[in-house]
mmCIF file of C-alpha atoms in Angstrom:
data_model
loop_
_atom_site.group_PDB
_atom_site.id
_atom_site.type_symbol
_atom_site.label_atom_id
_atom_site.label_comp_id
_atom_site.label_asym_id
_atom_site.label_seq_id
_atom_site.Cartn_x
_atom_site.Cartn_y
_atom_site.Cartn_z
ATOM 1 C CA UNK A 10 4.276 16.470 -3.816
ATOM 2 C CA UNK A 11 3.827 13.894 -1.123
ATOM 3 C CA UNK A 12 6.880 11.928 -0.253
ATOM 4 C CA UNK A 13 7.210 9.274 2.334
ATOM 5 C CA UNK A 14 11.385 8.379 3.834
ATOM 6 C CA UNK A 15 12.287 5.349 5.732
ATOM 7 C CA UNK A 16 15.694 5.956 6.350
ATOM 8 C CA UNK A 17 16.277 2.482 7.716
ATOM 9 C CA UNK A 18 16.576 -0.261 4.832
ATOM 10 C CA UNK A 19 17.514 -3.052 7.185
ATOM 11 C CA UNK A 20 17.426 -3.640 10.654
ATOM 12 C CA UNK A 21 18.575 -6.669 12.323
ATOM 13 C CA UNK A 22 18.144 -7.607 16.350
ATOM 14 C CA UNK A 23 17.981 -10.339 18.448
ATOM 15 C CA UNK A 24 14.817 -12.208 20.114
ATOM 16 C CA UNK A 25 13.089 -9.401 23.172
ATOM 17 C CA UNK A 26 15.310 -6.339 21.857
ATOM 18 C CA UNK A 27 12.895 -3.577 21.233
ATOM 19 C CA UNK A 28 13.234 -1.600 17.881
ATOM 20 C CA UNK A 29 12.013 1.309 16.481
ATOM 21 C CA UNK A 30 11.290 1.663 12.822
ATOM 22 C CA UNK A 31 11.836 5.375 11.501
ATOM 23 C CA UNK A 32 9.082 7.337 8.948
ATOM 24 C CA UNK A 33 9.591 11.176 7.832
ATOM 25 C CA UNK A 34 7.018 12.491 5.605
ATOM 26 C CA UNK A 35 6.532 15.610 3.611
ATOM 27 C CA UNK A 36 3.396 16.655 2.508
ATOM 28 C CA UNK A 37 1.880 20.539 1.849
ATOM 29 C CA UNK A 38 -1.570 19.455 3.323
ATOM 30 C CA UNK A 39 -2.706 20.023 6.425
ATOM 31 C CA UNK A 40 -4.808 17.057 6.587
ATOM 32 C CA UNK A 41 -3.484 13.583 5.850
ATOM 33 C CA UNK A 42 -3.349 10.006 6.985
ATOM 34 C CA UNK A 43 -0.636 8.240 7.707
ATOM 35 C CA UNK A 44 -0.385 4.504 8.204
ATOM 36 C CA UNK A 45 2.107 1.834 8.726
ATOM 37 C CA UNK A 46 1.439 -1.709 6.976
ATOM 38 C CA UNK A 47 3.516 -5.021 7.411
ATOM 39 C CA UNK A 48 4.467 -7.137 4.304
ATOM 40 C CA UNK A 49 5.782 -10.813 5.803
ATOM 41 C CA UNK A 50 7.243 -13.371 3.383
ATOM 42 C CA UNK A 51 4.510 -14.349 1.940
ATOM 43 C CA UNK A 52 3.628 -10.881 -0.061
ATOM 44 C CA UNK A 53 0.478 -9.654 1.485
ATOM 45 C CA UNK A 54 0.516 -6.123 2.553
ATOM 46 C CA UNK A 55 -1.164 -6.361 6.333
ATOM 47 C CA UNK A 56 -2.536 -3.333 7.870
ATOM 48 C CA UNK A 57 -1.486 -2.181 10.936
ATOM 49 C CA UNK A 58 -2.419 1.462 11.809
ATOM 50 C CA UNK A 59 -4.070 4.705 10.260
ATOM 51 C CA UNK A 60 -3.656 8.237 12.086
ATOM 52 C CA UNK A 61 -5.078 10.975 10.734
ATOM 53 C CA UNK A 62 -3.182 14.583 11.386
ATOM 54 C CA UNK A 63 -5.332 15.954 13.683
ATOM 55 C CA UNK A 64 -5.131 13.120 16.212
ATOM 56 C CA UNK A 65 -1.754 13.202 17.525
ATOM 57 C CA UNK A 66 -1.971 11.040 20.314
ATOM 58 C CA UNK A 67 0.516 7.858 20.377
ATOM 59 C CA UNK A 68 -1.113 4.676 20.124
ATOM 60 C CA UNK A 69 0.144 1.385 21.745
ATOM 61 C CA UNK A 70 -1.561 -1.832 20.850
ATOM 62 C CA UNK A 71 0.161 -4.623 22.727
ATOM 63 C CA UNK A 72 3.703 -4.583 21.762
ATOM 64 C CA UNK A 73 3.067 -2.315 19.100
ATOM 65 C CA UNK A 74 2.940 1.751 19.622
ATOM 66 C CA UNK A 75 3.573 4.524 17.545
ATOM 67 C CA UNK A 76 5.085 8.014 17.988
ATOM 68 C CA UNK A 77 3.663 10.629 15.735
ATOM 69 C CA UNK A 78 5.093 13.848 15.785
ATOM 70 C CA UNK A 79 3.727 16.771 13.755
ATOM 71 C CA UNK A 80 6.281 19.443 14.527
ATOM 72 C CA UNK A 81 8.876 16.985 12.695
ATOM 73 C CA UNK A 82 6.684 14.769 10.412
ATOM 74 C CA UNK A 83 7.497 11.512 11.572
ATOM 75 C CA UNK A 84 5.558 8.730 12.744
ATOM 76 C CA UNK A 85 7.480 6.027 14.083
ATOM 77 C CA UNK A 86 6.735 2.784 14.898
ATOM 78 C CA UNK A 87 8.264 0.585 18.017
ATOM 79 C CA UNK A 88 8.184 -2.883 18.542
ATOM 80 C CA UNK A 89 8.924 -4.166 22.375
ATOM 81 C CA UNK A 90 10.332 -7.290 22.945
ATOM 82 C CA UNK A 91 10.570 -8.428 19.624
ATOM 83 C CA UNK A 92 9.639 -11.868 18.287
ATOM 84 C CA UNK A 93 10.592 -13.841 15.269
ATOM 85 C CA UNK A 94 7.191 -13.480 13.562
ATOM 86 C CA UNK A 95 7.804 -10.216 13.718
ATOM 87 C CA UNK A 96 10.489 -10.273 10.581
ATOM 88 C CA UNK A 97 9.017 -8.355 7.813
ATOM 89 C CA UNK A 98 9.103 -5.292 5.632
ATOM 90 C CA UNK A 99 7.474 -2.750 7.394
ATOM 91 C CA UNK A 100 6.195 -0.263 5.170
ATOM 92 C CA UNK A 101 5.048 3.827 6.446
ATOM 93 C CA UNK A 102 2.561 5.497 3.458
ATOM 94 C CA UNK A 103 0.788 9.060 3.417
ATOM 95 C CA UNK A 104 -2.679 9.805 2.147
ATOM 96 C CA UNK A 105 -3.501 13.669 1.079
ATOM 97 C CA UNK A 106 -6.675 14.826 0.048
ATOM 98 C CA UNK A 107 -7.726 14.279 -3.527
ATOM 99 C CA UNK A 108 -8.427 16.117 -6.683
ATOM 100 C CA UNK A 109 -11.760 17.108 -5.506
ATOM 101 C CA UNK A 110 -10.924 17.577 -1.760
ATOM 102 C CA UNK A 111 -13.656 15.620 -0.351
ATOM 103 C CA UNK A 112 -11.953 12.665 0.096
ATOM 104 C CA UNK A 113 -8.808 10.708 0.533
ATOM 105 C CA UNK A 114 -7.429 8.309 -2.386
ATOM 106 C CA UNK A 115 -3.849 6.723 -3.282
ATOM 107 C CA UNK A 116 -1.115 5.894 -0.655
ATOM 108 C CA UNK A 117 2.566 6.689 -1.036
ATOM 109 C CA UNK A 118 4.525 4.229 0.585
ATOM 110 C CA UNK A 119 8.246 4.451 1.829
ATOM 111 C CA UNK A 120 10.616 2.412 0.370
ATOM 112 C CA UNK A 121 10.359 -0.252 3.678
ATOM 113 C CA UNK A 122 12.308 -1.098 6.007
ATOM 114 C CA UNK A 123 13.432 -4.953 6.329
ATOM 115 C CA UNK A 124 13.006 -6.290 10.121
ATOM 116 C CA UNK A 125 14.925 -9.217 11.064
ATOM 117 C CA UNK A 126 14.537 -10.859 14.250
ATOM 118 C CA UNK A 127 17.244 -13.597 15.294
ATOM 119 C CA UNK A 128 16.457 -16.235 17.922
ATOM 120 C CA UNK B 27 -15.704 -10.546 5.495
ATOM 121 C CA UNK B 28 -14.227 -12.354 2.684
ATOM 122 C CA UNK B 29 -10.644 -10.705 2.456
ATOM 123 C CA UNK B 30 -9.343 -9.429 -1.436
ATOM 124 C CA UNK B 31 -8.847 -11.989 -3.713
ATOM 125 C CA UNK B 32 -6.063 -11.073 -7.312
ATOM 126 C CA UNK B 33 -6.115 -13.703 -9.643
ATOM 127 C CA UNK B 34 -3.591 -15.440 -10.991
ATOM 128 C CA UNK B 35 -1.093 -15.211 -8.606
ATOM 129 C CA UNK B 36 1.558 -15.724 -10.807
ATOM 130 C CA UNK B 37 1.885 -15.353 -14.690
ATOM 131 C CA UNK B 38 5.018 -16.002 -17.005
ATOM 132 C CA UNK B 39 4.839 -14.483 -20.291
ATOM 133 C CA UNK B 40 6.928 -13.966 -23.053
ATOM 134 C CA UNK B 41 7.822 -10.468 -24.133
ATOM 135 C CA UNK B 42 5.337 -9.218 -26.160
ATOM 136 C CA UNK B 43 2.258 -10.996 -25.131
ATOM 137 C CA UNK B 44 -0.776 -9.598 -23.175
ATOM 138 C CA UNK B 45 -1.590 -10.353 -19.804
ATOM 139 C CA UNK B 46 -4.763 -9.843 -18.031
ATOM 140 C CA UNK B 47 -4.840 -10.215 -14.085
ATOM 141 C CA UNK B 48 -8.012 -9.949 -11.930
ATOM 142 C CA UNK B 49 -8.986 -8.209 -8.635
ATOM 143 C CA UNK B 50 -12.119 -9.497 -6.421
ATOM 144 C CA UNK B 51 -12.223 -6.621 -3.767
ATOM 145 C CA UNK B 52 -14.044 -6.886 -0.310
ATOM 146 C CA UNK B 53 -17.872 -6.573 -0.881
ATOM 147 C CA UNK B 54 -19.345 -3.417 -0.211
ATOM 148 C CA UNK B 55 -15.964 -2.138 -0.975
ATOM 149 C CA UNK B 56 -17.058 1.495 -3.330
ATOM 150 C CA UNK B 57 -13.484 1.720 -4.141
ATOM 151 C CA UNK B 58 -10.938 -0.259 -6.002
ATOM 152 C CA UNK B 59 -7.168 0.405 -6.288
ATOM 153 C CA UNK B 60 -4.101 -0.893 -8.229
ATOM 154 C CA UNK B 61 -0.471 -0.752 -7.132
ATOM 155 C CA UNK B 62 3.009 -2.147 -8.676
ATOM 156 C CA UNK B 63 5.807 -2.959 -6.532
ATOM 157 C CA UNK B 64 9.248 -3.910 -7.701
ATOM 158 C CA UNK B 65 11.846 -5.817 -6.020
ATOM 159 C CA UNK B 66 13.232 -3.729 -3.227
ATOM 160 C CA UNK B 67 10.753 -0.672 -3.361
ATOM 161 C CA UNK B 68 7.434 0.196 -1.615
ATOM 162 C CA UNK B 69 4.226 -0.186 -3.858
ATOM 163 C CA UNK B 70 3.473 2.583 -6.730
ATOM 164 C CA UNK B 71 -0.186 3.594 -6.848
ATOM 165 C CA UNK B 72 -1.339 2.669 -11.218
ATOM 166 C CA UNK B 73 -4.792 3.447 -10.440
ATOM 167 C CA UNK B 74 -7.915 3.548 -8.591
ATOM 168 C CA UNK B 75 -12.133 3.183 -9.050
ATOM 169 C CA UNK B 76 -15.049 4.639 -6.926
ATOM 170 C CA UNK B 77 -17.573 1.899 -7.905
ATOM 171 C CA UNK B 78 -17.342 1.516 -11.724
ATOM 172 C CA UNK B 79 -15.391 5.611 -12.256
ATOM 173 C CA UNK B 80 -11.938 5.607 -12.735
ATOM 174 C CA UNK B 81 -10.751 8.184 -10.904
ATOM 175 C CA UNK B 82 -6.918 8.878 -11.262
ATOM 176 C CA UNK B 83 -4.164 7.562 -12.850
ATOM 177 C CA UNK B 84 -0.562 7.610 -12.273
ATOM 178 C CA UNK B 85 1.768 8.453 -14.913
ATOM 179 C CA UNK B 86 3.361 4.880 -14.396
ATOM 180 C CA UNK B 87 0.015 3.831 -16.502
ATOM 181 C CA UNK B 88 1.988 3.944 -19.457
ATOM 182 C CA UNK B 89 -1.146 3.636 -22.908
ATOM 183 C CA UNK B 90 -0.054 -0.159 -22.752
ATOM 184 C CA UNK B 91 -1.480 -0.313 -19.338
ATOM 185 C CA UNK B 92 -5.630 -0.279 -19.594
ATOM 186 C CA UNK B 93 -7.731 -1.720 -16.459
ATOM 187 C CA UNK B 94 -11.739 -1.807 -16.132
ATOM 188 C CA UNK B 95 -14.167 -1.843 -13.343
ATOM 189 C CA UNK B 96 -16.988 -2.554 -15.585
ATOM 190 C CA UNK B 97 -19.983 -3.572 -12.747
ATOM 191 C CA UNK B 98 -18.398 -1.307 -9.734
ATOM 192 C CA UNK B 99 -17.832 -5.095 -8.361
ATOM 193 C CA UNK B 100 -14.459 -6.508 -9.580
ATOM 194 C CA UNK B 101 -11.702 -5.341 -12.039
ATOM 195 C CA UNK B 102 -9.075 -6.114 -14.432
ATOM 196 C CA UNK B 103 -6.160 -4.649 -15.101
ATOM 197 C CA UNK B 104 -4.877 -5.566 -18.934
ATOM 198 C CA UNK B 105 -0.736 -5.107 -20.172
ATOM 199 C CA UNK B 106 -0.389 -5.391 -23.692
ATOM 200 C CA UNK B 107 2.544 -5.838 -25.900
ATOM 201 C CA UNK B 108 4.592 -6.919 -22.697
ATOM 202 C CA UNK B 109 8.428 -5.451 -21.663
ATOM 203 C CA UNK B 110 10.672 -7.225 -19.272
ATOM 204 C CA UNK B 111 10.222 -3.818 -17.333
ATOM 205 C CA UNK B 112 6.930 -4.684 -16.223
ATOM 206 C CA UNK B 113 8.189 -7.830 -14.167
ATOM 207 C CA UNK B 114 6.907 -6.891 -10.818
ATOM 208 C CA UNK B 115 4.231 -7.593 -8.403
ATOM 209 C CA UNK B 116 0.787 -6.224 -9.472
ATOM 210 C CA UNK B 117 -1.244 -5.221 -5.629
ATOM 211 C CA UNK B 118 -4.458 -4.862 -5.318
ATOM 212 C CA UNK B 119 -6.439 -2.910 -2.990
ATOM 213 C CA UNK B 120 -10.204 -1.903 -1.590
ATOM 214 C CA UNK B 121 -11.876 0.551 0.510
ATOM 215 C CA UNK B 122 -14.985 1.593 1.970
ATOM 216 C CA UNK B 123 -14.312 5.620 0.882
ATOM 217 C CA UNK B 124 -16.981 8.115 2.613
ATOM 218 C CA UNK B 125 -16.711 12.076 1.938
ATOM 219 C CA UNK B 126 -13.988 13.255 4.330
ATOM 220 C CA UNK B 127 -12.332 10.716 5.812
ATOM 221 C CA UNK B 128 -9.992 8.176 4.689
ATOM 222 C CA UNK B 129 -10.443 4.657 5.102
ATOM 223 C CA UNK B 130 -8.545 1.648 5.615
ATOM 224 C CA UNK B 131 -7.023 0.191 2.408
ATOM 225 C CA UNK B 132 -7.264 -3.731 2.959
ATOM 226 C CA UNK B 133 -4.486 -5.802 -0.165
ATOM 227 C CA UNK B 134 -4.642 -8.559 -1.815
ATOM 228 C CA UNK B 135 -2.062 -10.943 -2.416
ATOM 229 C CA UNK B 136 -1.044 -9.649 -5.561
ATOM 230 C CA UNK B 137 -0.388 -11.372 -8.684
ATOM 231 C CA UNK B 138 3.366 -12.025 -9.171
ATOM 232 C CA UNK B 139 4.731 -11.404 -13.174
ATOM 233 C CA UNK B 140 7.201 -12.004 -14.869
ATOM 234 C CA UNK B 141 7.726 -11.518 -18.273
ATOM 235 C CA UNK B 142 10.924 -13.553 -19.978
#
């Protein structure tokens, strides 16, 4: 069965720090997705990222980038020089293959991890 | 692109009633997924739809839980005979699936319930 961790349940830093959010994933498929959505205060879920396995380059998008590692199933995410809009529950899912193997369906999500960022 | 719209977005109810909540995906969206999150914890996949199929559900979709995507366009998801167990926050999701490849699931605000 897929499982997503995210060892960290809170995280707090101050304003510029950089921090790195931790994911570990187990999953018997060798083709997945993995992706890393943001859930502020207000309760929406906002997308960040989607990797599939295959593609293990690391991505940066301005002070976002993200550190996928096969050989230990994690795919971390790092923020550089934090802001406070960046306080949120970060959340890492998995998608595997579905019933039929054509296609990819339901996420599992981590548990989050709670970012706060201090002025 | 209008974004995914969940109606209401909240509900108190007492235990025992039914509740019915509402899910407006992104158009053009084929597929159409529900999730529960509880305080604390990430989102649990219920259920999903490719257009008006349902196509798996979780074995969190207890026989109380039904939900419809009657027109492959929008869908309800329907809780009878309401527990205080099922106070949580009902996500929903859409996608644009195509064979082999997995595509961005875009949320909606979800529709916050709590049953007294």
């Amino acid at each position: 069965a897929q499982k997503v961790t995210q060892a960290q349940t809170e995280i707090s830093v101050v304003e510029k720090e950089d921090v790195t959010l931790d994911c570990v994933y187990e999953t018997r498929d060798t083709t997945y997705y993995l992706f890393w959505y943001k859930q502020p205060p207000s309760g929406e879920l906002v997308f960040l990222i989607r990797r599939n396995s295959f593609d293990e380059q690391n991505e940066i998008s301005g002070r976002y980038s993200w550190n996928f590692q096969k050989s230990t199933s994690s795919f971390n995410f790092t923020i550089t020089a934090s802001q406070v809009v960046d306080s949120a529950v970060y959340f890492c899912a998995l998608s595997e293959e579905d019933a039929g193997g054509t296609s990819y369906g339901k996420l599992t999500f981590g548990q989050g991890t709670i970012l706060t960022v201090h002025p | 692109d209008t974004g995914v719209s969940q109606n209401p977005r909240h509900k108190i109810t007492k235990r025992g009633q039914n509740v019915t909540f509402r899910c407006d995906p992104i158009s053009e969206h084929n597929r159409l997924y529900w999730y529960r999150q509880t305080l604390g914890q990430g989102p649990e996949f219920l259920t999903y739809f490719q257009n008006e199929a349902q196509l798996e559900k979780s074995r969190l979709l207890s026989d109380r839980f039904s939900a419809e995507r009657p027109k492959g366009s929008f869908s309800t998801l329907e809780i009878q005979r309401t527990e205080q167990g099922d106070s949580a926050m009902y996500l929903c999701a859409s996608s644009l699936a195509r064979a082999y490849l997995q595509e961005t699931q875009y949320f909606g605000p979800g529709t916050r319930l709590l049953v007294l």
